[in-house]
mmCIF file of N, CA, C and O in Angstrom:
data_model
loop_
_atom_site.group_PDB
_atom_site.id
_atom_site.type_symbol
_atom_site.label_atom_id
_atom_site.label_comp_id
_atom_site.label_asym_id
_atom_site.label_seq_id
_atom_site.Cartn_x
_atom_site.Cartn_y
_atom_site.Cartn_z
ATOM 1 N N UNK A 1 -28.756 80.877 38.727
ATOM 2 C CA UNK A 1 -29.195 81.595 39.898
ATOM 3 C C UNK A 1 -27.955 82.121 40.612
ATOM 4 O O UNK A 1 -26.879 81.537 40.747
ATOM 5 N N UNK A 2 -28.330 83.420 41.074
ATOM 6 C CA UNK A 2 -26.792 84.014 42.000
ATOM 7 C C UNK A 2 -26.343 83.663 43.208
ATOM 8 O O UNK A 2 -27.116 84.158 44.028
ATOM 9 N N UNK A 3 -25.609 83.147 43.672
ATOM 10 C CA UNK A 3 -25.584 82.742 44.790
ATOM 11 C C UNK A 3 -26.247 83.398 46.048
ATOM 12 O O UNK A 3 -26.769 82.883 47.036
ATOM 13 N N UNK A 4 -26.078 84.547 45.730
ATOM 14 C CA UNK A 4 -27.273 85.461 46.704
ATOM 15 C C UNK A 4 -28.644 84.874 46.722
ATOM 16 O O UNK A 4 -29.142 84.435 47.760
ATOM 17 N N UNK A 5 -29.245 84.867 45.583
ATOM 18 C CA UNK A 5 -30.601 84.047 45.737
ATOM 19 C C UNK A 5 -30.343 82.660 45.982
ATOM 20 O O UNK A 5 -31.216 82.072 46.620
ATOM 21 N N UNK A 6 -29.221 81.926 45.574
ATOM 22 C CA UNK A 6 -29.439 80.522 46.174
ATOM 23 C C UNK A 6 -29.550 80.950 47.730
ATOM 24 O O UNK A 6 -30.592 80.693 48.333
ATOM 25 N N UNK A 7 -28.887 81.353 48.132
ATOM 26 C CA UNK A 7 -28.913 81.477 49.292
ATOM 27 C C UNK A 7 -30.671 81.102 50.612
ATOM 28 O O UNK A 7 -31.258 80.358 51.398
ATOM 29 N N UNK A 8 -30.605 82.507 49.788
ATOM 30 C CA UNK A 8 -31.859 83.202 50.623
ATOM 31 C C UNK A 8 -33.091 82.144 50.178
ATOM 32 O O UNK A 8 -34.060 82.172 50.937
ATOM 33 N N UNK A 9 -33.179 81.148 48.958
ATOM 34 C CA UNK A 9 -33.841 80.133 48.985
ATOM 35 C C UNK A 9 -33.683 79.233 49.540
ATOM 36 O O UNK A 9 -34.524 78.346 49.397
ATOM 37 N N UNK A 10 -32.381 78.970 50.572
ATOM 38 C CA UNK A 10 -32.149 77.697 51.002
ATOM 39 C C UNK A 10 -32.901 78.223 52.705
ATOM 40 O O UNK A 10 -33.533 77.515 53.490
ATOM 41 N N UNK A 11 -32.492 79.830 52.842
ATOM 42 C CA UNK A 11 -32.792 80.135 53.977
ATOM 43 C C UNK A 11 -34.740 79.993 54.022
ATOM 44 O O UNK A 11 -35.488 79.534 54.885
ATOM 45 N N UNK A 12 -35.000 80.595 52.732
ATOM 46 C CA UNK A 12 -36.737 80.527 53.225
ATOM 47 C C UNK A 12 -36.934 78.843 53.306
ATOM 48 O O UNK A 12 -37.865 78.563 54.062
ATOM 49 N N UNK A 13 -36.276 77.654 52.704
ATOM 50 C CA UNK A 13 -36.794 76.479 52.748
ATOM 51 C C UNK A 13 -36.635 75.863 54.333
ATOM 52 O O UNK A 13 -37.533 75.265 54.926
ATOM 53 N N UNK A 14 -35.190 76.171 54.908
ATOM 54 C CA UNK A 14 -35.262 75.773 56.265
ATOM 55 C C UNK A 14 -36.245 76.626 56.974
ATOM 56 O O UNK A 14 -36.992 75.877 57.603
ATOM 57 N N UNK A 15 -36.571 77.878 57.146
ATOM 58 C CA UNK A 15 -37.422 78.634 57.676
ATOM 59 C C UNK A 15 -39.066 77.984 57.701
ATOM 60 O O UNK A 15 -39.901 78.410 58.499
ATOM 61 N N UNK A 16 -39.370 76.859 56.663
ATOM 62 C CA UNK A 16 -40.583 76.786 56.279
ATOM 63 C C UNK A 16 -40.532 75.735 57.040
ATOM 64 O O UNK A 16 -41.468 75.583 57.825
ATOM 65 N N UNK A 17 -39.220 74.532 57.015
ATOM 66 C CA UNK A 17 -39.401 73.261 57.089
ATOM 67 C C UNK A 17 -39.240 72.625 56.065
ATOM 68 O O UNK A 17 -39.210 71.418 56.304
ATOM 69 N N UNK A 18 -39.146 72.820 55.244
ATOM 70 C CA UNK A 18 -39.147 71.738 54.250
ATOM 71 C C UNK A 18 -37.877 71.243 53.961
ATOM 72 O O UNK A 18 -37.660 70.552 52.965
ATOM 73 N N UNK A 19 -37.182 71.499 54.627
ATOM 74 C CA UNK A 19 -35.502 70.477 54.515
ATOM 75 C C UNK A 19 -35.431 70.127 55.873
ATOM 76 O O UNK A 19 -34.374 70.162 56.503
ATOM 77 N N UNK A 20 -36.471 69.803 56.333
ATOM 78 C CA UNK A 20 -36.748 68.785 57.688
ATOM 79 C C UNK A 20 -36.000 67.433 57.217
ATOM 80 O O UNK A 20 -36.326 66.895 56.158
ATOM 81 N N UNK A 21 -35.202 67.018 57.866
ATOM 82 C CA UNK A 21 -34.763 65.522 57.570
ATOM 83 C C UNK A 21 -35.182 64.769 58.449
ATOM 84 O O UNK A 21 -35.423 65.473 59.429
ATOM 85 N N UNK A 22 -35.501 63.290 58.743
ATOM 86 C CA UNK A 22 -36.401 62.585 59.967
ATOM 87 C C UNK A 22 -35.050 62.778 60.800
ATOM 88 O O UNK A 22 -33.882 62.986 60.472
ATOM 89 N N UNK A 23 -35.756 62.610 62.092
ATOM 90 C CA UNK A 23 -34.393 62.599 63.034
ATOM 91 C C UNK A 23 -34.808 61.338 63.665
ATOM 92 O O UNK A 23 -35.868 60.993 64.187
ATOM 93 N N UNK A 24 -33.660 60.731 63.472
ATOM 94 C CA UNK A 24 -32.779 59.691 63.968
ATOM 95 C C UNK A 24 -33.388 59.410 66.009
ATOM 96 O O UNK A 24 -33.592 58.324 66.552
ATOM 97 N N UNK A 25 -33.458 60.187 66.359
ATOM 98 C CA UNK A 25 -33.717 60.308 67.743
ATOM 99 C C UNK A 25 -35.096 60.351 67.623
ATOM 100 O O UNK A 25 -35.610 60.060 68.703
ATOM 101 N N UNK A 26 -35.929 60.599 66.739
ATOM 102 C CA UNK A 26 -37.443 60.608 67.071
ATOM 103 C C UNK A 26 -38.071 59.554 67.217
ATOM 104 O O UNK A 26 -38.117 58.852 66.207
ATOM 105 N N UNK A 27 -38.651 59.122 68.238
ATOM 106 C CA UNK A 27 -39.453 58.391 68.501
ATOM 107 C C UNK A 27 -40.389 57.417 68.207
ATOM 108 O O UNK A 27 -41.461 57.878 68.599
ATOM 109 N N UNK A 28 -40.520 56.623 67.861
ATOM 110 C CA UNK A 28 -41.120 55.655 66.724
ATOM 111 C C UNK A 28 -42.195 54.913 68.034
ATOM 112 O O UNK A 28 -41.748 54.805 69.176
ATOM 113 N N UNK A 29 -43.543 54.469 67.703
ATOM 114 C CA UNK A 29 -44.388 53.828 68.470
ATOM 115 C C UNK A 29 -45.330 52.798 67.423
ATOM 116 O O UNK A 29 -45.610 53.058 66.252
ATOM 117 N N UNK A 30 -45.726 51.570 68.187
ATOM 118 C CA UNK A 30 -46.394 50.861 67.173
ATOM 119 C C UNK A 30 -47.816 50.830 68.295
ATOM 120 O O UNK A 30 -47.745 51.331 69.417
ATOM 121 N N UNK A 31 -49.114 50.134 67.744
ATOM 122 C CA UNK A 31 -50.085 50.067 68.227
ATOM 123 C C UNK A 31 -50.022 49.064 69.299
ATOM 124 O O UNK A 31 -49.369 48.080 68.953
ATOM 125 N N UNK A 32 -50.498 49.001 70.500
ATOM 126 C CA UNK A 32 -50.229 48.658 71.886
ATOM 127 C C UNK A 32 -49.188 48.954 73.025
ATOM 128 O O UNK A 32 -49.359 48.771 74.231
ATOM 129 N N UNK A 33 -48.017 49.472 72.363
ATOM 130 C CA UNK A 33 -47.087 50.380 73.179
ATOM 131 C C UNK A 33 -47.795 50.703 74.384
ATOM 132 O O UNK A 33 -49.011 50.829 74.238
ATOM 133 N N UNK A 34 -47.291 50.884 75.645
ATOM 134 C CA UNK A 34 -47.661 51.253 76.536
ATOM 135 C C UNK A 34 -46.627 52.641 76.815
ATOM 136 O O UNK A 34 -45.400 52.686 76.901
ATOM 137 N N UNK A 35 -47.757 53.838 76.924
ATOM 138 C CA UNK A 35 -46.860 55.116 76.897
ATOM 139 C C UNK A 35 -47.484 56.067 78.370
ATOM 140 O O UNK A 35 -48.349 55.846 79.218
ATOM 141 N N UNK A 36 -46.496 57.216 78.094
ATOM 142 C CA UNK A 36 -46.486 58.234 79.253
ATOM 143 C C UNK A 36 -46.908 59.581 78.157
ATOM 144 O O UNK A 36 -46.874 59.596 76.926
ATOM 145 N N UNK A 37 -47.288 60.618 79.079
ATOM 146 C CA UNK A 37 -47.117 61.932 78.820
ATOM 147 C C UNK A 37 -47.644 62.794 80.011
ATOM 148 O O UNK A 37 -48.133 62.380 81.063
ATOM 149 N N UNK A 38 -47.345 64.659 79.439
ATOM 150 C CA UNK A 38 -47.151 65.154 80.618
ATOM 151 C C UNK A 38 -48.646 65.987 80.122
ATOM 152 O O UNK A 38 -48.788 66.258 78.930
ATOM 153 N N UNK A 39 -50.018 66.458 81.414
ATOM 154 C CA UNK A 39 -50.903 66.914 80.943
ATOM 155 C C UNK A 39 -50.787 67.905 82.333
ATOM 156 O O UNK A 39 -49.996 68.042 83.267
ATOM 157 N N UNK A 40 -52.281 68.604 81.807
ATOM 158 C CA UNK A 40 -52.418 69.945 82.712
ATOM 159 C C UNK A 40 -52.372 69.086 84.258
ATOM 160 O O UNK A 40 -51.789 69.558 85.235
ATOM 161 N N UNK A 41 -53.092 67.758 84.277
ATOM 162 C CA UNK A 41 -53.091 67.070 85.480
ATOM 163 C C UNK A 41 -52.121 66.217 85.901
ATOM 164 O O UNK A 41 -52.145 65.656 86.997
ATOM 165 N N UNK A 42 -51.310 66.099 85.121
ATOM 166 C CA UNK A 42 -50.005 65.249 85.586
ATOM 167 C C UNK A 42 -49.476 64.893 84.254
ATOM 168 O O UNK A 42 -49.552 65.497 83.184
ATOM 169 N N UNK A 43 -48.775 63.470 84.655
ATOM 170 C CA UNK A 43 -48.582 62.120 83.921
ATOM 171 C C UNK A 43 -49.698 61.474 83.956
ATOM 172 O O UNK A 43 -50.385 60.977 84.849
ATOM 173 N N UNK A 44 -49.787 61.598 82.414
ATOM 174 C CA UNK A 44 -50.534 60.337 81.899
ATOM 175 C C UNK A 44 -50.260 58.902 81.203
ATOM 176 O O UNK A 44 -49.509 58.723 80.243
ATOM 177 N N UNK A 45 -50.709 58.318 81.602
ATOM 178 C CA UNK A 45 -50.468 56.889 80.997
ATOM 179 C C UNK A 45 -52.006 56.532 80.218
ATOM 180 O O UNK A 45 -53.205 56.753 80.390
ATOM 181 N N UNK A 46 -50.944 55.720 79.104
ATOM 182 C CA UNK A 46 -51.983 55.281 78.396
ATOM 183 C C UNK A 46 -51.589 54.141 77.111
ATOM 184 O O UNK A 46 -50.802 53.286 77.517
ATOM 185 N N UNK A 47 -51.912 54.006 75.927
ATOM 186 C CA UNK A 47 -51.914 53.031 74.894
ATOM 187 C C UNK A 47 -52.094 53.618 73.243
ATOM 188 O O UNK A 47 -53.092 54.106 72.714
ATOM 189 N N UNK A 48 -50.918 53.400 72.754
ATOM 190 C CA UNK A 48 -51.144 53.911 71.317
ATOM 191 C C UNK A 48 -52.355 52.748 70.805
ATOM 192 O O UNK A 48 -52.670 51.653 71.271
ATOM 193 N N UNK A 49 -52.869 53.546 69.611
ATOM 194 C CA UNK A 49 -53.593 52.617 68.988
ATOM 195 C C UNK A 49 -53.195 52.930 67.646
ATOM 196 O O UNK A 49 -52.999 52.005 66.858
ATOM 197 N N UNK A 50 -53.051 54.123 67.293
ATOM 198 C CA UNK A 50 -52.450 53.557 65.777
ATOM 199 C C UNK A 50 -51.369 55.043 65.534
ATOM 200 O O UNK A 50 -51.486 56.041 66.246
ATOM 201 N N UNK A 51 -50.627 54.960 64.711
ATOM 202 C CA UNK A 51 -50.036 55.899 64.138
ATOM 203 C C UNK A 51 -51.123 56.757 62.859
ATOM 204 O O UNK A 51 -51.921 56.177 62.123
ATOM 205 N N UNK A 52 -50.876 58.114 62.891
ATOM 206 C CA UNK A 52 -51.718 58.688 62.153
ATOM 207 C C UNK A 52 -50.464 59.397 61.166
ATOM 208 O O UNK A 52 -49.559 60.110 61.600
ATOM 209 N N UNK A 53 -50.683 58.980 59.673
ATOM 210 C CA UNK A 53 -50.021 59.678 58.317
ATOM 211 C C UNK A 53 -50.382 60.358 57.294
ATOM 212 O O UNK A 53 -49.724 60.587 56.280
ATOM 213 N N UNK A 54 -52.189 60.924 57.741
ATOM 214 C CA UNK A 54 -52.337 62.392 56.969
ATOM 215 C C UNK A 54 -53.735 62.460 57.817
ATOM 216 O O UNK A 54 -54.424 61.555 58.288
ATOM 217 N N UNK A 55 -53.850 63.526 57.825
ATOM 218 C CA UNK A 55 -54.931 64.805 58.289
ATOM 219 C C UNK A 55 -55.931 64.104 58.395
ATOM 220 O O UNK A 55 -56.280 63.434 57.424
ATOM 221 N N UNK A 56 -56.714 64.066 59.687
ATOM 222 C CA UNK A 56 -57.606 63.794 59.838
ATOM 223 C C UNK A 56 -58.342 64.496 60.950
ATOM 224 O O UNK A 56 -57.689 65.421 61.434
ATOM 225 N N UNK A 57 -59.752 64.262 61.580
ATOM 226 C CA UNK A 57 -60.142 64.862 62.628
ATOM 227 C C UNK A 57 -60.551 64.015 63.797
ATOM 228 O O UNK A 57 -61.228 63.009 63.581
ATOM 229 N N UNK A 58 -60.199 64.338 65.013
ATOM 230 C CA UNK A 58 -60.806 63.624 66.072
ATOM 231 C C UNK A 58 -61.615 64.211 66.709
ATOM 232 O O UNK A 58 -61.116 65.081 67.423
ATOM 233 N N UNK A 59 -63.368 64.050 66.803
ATOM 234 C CA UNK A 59 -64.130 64.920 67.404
ATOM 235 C C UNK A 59 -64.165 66.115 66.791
ATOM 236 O O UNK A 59 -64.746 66.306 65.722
ATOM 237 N N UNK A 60 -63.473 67.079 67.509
ATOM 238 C CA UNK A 60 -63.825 68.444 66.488
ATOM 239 C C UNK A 60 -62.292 69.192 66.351
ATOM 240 O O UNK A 60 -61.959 70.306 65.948
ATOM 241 N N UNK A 61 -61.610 68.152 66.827
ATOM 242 C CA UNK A 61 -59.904 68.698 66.384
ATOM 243 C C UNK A 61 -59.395 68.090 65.114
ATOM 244 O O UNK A 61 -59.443 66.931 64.701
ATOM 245 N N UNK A 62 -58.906 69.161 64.619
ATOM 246 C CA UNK A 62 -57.916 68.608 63.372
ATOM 247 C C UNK A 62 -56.992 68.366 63.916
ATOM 248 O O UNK A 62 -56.612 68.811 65.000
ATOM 249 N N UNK A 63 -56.257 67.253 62.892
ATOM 250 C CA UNK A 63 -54.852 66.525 63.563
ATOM 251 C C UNK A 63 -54.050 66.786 61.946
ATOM 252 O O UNK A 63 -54.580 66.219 60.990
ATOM 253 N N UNK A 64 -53.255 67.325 61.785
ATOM 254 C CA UNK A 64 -52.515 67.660 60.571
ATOM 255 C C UNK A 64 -51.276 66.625 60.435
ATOM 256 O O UNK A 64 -50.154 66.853 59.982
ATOM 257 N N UNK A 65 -51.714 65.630 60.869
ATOM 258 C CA UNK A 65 -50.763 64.965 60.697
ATOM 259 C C UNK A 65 -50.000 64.222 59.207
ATOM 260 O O UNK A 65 -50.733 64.062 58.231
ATOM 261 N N UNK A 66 -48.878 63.901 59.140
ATOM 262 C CA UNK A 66 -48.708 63.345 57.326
ATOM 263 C C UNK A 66 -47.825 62.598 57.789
ATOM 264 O O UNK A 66 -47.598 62.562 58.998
ATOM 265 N N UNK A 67 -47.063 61.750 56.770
ATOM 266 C CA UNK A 67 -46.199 60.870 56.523
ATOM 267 C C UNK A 67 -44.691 61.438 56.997
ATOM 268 O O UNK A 67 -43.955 60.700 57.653
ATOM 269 N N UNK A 68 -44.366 62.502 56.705
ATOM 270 C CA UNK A 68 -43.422 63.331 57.463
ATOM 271 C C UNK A 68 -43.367 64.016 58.259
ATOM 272 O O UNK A 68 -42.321 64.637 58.453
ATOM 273 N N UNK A 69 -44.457 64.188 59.042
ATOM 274 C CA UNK A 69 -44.905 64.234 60.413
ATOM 275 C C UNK A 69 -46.197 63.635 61.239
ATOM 276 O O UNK A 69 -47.223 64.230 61.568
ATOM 277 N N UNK A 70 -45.908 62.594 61.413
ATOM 278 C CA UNK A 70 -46.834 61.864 62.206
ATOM 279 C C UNK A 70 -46.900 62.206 63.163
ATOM 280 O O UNK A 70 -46.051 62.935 63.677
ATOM 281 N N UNK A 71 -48.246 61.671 63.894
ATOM 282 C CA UNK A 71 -48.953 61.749 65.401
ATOM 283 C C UNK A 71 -49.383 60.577 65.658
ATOM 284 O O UNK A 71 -49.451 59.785 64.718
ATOM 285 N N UNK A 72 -49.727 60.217 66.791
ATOM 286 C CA UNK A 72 -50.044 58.819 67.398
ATOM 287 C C UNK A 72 -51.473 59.069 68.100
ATOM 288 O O UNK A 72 -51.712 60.087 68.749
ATOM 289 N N UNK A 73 -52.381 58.038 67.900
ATOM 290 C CA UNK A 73 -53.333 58.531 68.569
ATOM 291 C C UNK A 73 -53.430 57.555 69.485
ATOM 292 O O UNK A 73 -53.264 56.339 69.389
ATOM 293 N N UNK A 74 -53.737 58.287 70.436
ATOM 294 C CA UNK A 74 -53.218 57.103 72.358
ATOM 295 C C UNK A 74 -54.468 57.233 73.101
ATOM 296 O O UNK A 74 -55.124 58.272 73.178
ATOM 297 N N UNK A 75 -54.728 56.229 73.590
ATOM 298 C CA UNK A 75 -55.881 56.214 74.603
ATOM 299 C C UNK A 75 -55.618 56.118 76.083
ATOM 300 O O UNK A 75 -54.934 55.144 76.396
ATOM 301 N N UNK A 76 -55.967 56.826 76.966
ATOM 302 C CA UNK A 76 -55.550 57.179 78.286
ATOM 303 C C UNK A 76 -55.922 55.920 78.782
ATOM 304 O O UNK A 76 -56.639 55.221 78.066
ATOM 305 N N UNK A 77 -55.508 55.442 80.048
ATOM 306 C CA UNK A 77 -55.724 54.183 80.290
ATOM 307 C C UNK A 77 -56.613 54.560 81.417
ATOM 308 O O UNK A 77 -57.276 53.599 81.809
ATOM 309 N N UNK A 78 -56.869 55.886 82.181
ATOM 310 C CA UNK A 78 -57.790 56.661 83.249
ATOM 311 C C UNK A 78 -58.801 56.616 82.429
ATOM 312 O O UNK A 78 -59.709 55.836 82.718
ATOM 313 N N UNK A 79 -58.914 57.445 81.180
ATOM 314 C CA UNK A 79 -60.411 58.137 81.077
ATOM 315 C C UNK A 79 -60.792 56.988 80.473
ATOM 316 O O UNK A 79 -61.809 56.317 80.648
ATOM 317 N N UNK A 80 -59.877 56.830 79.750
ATOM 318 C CA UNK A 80 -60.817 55.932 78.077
ATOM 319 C C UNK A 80 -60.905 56.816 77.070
ATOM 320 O O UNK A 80 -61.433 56.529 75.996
ATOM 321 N N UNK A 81 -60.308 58.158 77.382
ATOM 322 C CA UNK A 81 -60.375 59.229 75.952
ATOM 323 C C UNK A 81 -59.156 59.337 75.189
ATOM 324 O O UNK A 81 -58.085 59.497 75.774
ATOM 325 N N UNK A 82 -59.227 59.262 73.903
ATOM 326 C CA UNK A 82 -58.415 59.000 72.424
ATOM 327 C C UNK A 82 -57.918 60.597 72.380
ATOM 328 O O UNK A 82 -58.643 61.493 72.812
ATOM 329 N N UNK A 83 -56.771 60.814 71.883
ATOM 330 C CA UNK A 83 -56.237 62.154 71.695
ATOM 331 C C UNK A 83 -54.961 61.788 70.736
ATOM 332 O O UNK A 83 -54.267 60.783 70.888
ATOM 333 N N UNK A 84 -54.794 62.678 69.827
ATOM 334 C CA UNK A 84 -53.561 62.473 69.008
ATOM 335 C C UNK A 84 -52.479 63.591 69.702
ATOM 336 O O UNK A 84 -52.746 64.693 70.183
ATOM 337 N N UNK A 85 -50.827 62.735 69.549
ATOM 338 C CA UNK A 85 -50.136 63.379 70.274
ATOM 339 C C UNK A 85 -48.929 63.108 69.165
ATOM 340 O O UNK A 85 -48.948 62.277 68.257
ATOM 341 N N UNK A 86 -48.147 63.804 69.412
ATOM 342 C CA UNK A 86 -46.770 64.258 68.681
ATOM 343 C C UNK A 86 -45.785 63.465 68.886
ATOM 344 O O UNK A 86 -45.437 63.406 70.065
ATOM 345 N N UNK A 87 -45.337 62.973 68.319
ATOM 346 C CA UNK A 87 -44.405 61.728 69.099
ATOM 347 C C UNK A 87 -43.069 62.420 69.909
ATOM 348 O O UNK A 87 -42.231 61.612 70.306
ATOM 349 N N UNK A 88 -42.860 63.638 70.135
ATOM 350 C CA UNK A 88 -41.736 64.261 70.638
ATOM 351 C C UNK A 88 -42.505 64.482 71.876
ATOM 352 O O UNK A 88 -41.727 64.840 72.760
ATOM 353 N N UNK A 89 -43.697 64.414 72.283
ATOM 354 C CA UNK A 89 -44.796 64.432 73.197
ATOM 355 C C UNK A 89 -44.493 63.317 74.333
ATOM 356 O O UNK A 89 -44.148 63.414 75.511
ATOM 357 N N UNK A 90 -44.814 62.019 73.333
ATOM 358 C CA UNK A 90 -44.607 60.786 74.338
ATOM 359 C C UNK A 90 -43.352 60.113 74.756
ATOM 360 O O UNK A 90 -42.221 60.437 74.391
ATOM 361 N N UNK A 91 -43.643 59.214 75.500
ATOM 362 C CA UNK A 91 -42.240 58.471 76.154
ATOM 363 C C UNK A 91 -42.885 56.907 76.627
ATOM 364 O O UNK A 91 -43.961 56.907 77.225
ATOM 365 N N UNK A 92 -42.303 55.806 76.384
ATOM 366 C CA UNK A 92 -42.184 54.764 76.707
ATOM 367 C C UNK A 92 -42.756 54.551 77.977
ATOM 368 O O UNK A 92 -42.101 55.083 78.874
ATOM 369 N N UNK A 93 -43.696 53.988 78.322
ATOM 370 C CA UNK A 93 -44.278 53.569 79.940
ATOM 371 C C UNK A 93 -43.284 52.634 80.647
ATOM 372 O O UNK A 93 -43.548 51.504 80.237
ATOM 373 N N UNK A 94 -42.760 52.605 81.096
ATOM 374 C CA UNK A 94 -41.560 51.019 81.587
ATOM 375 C C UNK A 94 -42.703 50.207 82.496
ATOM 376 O O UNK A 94 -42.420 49.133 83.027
#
């Protein structure tokens, strides 16, 4: 392959994502964590319940989540309603 096309293949692979490496800084949560996030109504607080590692649906949302990009699905500690969130989303409740 010419280096020209290596190239421009390395460029469409970062472009896609797929030479995503985990980052080191991302956020890791286990089930009972007590967490925060930011909504149309504020800060919310609430409770992971599990980590999610492939595609599934909640209600009538898809959650695309996988093993190399997970989501957490957290329960508000106000409503009582379950929502999957991004872990670059949440933050630690202190």
């Amino acid at each position: 392959m010419s280096q020209h096309k290596a190239t421009l293949k390395a460029a469409d692979k970062h472009a896609s994502g797929q030479d995503k490496q985990p980052d080191s800084n991302e956020q890791t949560f286990k089930a009972g964590d007590k967490v925060t996030w930011d909504s149309s109504q504020g800060t919310i607080h609430g409770t992971v319940e599990k980590k999610l590692t492939e595609p599934t649906d909640i209600k009538s949302h898809h959650v695309a989540a996988s093993q190399d990009n997970p989501e957490y699905l957290v329960k508000s500690g106000k409503t009582g309603a379950t929502a999957a969130h991004k872990p670059e989303e949440l933050r630690q409740d202190k």
